[in-house]
PDB file of C-alpha atoms in Angstrom:
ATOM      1  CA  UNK A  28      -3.975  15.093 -14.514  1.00  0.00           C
ATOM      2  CA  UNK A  29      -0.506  13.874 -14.411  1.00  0.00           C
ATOM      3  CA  UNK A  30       1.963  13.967 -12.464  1.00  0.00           C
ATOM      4  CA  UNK A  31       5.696  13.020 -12.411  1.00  0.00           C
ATOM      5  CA  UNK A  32       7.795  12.338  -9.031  1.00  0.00           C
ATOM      6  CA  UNK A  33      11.643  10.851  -8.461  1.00  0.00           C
ATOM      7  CA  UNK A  34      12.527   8.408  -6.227  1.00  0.00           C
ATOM      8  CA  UNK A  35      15.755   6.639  -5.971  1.00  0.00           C
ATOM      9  CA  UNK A  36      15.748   2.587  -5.552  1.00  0.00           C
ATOM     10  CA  UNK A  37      18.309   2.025  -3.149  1.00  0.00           C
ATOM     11  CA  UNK A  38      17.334   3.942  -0.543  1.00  0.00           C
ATOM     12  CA  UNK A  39      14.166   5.046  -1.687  1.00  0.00           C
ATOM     13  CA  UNK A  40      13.024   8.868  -1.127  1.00  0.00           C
ATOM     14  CA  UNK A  41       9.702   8.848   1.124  1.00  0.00           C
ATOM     15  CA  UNK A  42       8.745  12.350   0.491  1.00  0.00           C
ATOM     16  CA  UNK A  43       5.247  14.030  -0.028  1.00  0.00           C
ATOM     17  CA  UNK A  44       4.362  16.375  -2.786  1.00  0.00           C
ATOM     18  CA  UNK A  45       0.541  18.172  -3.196  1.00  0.00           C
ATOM     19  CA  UNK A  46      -0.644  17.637  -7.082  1.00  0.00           C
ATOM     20  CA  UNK A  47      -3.633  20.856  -7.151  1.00  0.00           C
ATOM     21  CA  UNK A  48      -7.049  20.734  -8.532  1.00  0.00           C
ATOM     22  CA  UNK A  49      -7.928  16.935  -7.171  1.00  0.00           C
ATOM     23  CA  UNK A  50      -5.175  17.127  -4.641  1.00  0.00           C
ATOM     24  CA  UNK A  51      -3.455  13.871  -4.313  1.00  0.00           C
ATOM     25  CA  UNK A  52      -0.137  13.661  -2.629  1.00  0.00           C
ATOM     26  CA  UNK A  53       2.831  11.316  -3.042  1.00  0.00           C
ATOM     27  CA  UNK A  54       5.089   9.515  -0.430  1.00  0.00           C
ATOM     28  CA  UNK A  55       6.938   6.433  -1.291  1.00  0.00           C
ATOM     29  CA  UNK A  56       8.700   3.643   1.003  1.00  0.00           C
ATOM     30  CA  UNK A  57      11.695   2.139  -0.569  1.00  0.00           C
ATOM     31  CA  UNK A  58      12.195  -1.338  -1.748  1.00  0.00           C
ATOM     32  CA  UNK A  59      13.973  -2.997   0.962  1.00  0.00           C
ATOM     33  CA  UNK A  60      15.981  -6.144  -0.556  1.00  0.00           C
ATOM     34  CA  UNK A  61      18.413  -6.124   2.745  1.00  0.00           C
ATOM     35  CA  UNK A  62      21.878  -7.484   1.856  1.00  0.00           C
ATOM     36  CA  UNK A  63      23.168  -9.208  -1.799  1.00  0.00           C
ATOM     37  CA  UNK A  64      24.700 -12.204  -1.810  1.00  0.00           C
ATOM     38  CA  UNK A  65      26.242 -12.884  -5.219  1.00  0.00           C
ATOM     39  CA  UNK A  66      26.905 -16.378  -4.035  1.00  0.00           C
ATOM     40  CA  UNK A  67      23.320 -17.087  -3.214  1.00  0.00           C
ATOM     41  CA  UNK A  68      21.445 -19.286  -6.256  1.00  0.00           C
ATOM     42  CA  UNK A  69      17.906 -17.267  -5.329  1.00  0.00           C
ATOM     43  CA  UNK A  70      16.842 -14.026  -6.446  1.00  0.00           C
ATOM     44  CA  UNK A  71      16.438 -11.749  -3.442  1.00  0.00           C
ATOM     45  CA  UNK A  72      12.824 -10.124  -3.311  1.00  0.00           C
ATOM     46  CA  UNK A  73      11.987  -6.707  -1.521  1.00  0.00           C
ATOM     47  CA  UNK A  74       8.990  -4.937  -1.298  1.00  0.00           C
ATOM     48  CA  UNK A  75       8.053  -0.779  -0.974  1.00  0.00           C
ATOM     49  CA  UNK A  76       5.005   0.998  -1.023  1.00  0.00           C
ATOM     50  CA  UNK A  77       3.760   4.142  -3.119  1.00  0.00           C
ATOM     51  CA  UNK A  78       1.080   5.600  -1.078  1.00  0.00           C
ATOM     52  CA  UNK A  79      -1.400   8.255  -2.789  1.00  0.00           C
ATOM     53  CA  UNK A  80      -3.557  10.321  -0.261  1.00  0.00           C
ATOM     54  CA  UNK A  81      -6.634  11.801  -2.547  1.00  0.00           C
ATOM     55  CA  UNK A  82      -9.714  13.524  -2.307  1.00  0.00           C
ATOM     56  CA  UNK A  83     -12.104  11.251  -1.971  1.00  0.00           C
ATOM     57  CA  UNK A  84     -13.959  11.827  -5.730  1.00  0.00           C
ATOM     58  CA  UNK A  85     -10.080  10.327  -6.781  1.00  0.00           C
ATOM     59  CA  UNK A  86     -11.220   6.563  -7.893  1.00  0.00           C
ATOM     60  CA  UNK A  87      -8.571   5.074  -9.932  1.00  0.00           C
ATOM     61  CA  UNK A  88      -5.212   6.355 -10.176  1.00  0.00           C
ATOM     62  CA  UNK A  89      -3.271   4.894 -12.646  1.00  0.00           C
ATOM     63  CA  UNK A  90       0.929   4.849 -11.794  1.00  0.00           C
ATOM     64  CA  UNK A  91       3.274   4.541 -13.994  1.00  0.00           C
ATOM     65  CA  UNK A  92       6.995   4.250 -14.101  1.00  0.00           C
ATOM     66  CA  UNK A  93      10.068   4.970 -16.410  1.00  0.00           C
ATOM     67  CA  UNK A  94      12.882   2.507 -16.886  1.00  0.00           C
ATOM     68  CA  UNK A  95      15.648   4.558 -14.564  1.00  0.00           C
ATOM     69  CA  UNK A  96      19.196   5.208 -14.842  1.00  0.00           C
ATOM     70  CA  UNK A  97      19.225   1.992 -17.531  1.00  0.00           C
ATOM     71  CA  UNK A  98      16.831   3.206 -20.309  1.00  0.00           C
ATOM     72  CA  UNK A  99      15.230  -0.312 -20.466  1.00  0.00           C
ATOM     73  CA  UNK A 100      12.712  -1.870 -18.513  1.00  0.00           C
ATOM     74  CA  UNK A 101      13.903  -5.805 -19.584  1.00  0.00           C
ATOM     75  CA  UNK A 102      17.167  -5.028 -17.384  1.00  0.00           C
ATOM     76  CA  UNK A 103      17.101  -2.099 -14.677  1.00  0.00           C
ATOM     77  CA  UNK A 104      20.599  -1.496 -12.966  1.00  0.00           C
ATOM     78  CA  UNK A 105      21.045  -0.305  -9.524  1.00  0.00           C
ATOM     79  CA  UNK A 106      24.369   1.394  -9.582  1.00  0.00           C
ATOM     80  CA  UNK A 107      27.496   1.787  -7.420  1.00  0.00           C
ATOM     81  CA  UNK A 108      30.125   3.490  -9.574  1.00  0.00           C
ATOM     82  CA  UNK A 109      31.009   1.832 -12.254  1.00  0.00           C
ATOM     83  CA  UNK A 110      29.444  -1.433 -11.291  1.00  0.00           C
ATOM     84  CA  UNK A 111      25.436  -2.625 -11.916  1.00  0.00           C
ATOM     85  CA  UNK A 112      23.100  -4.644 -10.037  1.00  0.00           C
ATOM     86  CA  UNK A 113      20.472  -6.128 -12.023  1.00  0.00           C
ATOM     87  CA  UNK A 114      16.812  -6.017 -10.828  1.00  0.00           C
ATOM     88  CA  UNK A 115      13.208  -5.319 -11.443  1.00  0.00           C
ATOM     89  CA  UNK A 116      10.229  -4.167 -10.028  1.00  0.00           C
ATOM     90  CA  UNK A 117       6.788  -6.002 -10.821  1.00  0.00           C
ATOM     91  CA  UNK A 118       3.055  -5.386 -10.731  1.00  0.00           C
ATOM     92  CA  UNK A 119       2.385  -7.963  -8.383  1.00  0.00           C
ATOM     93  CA  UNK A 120       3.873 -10.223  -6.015  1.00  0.00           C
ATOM     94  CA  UNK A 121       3.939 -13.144  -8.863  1.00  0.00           C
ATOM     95  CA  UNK A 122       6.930 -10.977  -9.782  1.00  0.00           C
ATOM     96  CA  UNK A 123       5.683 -12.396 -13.796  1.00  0.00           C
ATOM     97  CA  UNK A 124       4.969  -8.567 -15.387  1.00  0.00           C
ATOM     98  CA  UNK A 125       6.912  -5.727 -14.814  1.00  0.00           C
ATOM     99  CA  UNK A 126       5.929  -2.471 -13.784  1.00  0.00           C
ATOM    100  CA  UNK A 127       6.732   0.556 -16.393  1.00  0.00           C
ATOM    101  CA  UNK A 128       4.801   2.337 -18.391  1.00  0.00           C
ATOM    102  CA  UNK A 129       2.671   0.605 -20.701  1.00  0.00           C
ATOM    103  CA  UNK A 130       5.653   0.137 -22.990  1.00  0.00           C
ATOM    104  CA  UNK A 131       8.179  -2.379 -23.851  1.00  0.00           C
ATOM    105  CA  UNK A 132       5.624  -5.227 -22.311  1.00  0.00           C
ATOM    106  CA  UNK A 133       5.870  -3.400 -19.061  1.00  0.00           C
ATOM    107  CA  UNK A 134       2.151  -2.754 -17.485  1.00  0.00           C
ATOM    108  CA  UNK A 135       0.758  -0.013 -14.992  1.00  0.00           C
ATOM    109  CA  UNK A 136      -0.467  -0.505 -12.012  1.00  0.00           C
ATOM    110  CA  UNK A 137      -4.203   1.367 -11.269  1.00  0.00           C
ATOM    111  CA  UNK A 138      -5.116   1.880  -7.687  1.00  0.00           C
ATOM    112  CA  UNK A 139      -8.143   0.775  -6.768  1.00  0.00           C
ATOM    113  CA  UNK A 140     -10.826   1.521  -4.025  1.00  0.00           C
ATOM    114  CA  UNK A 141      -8.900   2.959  -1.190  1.00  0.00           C
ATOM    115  CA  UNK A 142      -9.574   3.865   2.072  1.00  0.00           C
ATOM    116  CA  UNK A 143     -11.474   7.066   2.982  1.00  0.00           C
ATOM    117  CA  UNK A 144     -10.984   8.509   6.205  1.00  0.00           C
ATOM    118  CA  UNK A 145     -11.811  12.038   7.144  1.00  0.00           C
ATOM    119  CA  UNK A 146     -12.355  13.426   3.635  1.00  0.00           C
ATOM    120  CA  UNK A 147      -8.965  11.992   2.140  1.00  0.00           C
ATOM    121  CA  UNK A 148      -8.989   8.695  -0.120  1.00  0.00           C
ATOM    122  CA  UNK A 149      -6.067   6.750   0.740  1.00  0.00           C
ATOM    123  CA  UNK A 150      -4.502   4.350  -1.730  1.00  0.00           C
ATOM    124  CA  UNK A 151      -1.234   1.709  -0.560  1.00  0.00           C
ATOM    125  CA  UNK A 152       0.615   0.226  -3.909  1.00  0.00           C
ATOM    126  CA  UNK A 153       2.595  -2.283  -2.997  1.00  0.00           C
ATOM    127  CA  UNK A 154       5.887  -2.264  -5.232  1.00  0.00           C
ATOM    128  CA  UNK A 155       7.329  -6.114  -5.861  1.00  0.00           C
ATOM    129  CA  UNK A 156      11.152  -5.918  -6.362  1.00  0.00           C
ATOM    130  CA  UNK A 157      13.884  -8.521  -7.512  1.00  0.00           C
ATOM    131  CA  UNK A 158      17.160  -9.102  -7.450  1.00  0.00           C
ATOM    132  CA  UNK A 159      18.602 -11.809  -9.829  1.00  0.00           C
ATOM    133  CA  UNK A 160      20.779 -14.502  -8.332  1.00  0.00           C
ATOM    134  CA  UNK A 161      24.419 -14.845  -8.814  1.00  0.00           C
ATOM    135  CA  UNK A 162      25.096 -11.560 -10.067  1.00  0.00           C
ATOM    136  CA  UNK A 163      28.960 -11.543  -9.888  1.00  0.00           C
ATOM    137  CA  UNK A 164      31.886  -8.777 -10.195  1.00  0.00           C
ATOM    138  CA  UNK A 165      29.900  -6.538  -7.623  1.00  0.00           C
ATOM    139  CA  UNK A 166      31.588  -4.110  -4.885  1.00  0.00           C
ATOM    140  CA  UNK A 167      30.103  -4.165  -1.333  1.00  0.00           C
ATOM    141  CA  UNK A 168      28.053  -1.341  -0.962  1.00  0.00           C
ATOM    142  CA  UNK A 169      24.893   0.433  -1.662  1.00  0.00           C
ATOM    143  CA  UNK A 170      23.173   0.576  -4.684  1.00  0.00           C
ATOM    144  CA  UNK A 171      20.762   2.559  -5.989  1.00  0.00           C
ATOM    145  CA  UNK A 172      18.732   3.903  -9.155  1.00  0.00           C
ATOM    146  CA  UNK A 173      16.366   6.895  -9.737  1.00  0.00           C
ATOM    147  CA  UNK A 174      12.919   6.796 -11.331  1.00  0.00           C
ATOM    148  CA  UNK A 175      10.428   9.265 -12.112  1.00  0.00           C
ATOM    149  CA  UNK A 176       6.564   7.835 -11.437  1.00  0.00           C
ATOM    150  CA  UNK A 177       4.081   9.276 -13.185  1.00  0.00           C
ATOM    151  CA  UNK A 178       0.031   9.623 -11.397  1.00  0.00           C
ATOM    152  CA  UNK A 179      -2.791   9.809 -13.835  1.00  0.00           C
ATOM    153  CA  UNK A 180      -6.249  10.739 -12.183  1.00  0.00           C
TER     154      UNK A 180
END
């Protein structure tokens, strides 16, 4: 089954939503990379979380996820306006391969085991994001982008 959900990057949507037949749902914690410092000669790193709560015959989901509001996974843009932050998200912590959709040497990212407790299989992604350093021509505020993930089960 699949299964597509939006979420935006800069203030990430944490919202639930039932899949039927093998009833997963879907909440999401957003990447929190704190405040940009254009001026600063390291990348700034955040982390989220998707979180998939499954029956418990649910063993592997697989997530993927598009490229957002830039069309490319080698250069997402948070936006603010008319003005772009570069970042990424990644598959692990490394921050090496980045997380799409099997496409454009992006990868997925499978859940694996989980946590059952009281007839629900729990699974906690983490989501690796980066910020480039020195990212200039910016205007103070918030940022965001919008990406559909897709669940396979």
């Amino acid at each position: 089954m699949r299964f597509a959900r939006s979420f935006s990057m800069g203030a990430l949507l944490a919202a639930g939503l039932a899949v039927p037949a093998e009833a997963c749902t879907v909440s999401v914690t957003g990447v929190a990379f704190g405040n940009y410092s254009p001026l600063s000669g390291t990348p700034r790193d955040g982390v989220g979380t998707v979180t998939l709560r499954c029956h418990p015959n649910v063993q592997s989901p697989v997530i993927a996820l598009d490229a957002g509001g830039s069309g490319t996974f080698a250069a997402r843009r948070m936006t603010n306006g008319p003005k772009a932050l570069s970042y990424n998200l990644y598959t692990t912590a490394a921050r090496i391969i980045v997380w799409g959709n099997g496409s454009g040497g992006s990868a997925t990212v499978t859940g694996s085991g989980g946590t059952v407790t009281a007839g629900t299989r729990t699974f906690n992604v983490p989501i690796y994001g980066r910020i480039p350093e020195r990212q200039n021509d910016l205007t103070p505020g918030a940022y965001s982008d919008t990406l559909f993930a897709t669940i396979t089960f």
